């Protein structure tokens, strides 16, 4: 075992006491229950590839520590395992995992069936194994790693995607607030970038997810979820150990065998819930600005997007639309008829979204506050008073979302708001942010439980309340909620944006590893404010940011009050053309995006994937975080340096086509890609079929095209390649009952013959009106094409044929043998 230092993150653990002796052991349904000093240890197999460790506090187990876990794990099938006791300890052997518990001194070692190590206890500074140590309400543990290992995950974190060499705090934080900066700068050198809240190293951020991957130098990954929502410190700084310290709550950890990251993420999102299927309009382009609009200006803004042919699905209203920042109200001087506004926007193909903060203005004349006060709906202090914070309305009370009746009340308020024509809900300030007044006096569950237990869960509970209310009111409608903060499981209810970023090039770079880290942590629906929220963006930065964001999961242009305009047209015709083209590409790719999101709904896989997710056996991918896969087949390499007209990027294994030129490259090499200001490097996996809309609609509303383009990027070598396409109405949950089409494309190359077979399942849906498919062929010049055995004319490497959602077989014959392989790299 490797010795660990005395410090875990920012917490000095010299005075912690490790539990040391395992005593009587008894079998239980899924594993063992054992006496561990003055506590109890439970080891339980949840699935063949997931084991759970629990240690009691005060001899009692907390069976509901957080709201993260979405399944009844004890109701799942019991995995096969057996127990072996020896003088040295206890061994639990399952199908994929073996857990070895050392008896005296107490230690934990977990291996896979092939003997590869998942976790191993490290020796602490006192010379004893630190499998679990306590001091007052805190607990800590140390484990072994190697210098070459990588750590990934932990939700929304700054810095590099690989967390190795740094330490982190899991505590939801209003990042740009002076209080949020000052609290976490204490004890650091003023020159440390982590003391500056606009730094790309500042920590903590808005979303805390205590889940991470340990990836060894051989490419084997294990996953770990600490089901604890108290403040947690995670320390990956030592070269050969790592440590975790939670400042309260109970030790409950789920361990995922891997070794594939995709299998770990599937298990984690099975446990904490898959992404809620978003409405298709939420995948479009969003325009938002913190600005004091009035009703006529919002309509003019909508008209300008349509006049300038800028696709846009949603307009957003920030806090200025409210009456004195009172939640669920309107300033009727600015917005005399909100319901008519929503309808007028809808008639132009726009949805309307408004902000909803949790802080309720303390005002006896405000009916919502009085209802909350009279029904004991607000958080209290230890003395029983209503907790008072300070946010936009001034003195504010906060709903106690731990109480089910409060969640019901809040959900009904959101449903009533939606009935006025609001399409989605934007949850802000829900860390919870409390301004000049520290949050720690805020207590939950009628004042009975400490703030620290629910601080990190507050946004999750608020989103839960919102969505449950919307679903009760509109049971067949897909909901859309955007949240600033979150915890493990937030993906079940809401998307996240990355908060108050800055109009800087380094924040454009930061948006990539931050989004990929969120995706690896279960939250795939995430994006950064295009152009930067705080500060004045520049024309070049705006153009590059729009190109990047248009190829991420969530694409919203948002800026702060008092800064320059950053609408698509704000920087002149040249930048407008670039931004419009980026948005247009996003809309043409909508069928591909919809399919990528459905993969997430089904398996948990990210929409915006780091290369390491798909290529973890390639050690070069472990540190690449300035390029990503969009879905499974598109490789995106944004430009994030001013003045750059090219950039280096890495191509993983396989063959790759340039999106613009059809030039192809072999994988496992670095290339330099051209990147003039009007182009973002974009490549496609050879063998992929990329579905595109045939044109660019003004929005997704009521757009169901009669023709679909399928772009086949012909594989360069013999083999079989697959892609797929998901289609449904994009708005309801009817697809869960068969109202969809799912097409699997199988591409087989044998010499100079390429066969594309499309097989379809699903019952279809009423809005489906497709009449034809245009197949666009990249990489070969066909001399003959047959569709379902019938020869078709080829015009410019493409062919159009009738299709109403049924399957088909296309056979393509190349011009001449060897032409493709003769191309130069």
Short mmCIF file of C-alpha atoms in Angstrom, two decimals, residues 27 61 76 148 171 197 214 275 287 349 356 361-362 403 412 472 538 570 618 702 710 778 823:
data_model
loop_
_atom_site.label_atom_id
_atom_site.label_comp_id
_atom_site.label_asym_id
_atom_site.label_seq_id
_atom_site.Cartn_x
_atom_site.Cartn_y
_atom_site.Cartn_z
CA UNK A 27 -24.46 -12.74 5.49
CA UNK A 61 -27.69 3.70 8.65
CA UNK A 76 -33.53 -5.11 -8.49
CA UNK A 148 0.18 8.10 -14.91
CA UNK A 171 -20.14 22.98 -2.74
CA UNK A 197 -13.67 34.01 -9.45
CA UNK A 214 -10.25 6.49 -12.12
CA UNK A 275 -31.79 12.49 -19.19
CA UNK A 287 -31.62 34.27 -27.76
CA UNK A 349 -42.43 30.20 -34.53
CA UNK A 356 -37.81 31.89 -11.99
CA UNK A 361 -39.68 38.82 -1.69
CA UNK A 362 -40.57 39.34 1.97
CA UNK A 403 -41.03 19.22 2.27
CA UNK A 412 -48.48 24.33 -9.24
CA UNK A 472 -49.11 17.01 -13.59
CA UNK A 538 -15.32 41.13 -29.66
CA UNK A 570 -24.34 43.33 -33.83
CA UNK A 618 -5.49 5.47 -26.42
CA UNK A 702 -44.28 22.58 -37.17
CA UNK A 710 -28.56 11.08 -45.80
CA UNK A 778 -18.87 11.17 -50.05
CA UNK A 823 -5.86 9.34 -52.55
#
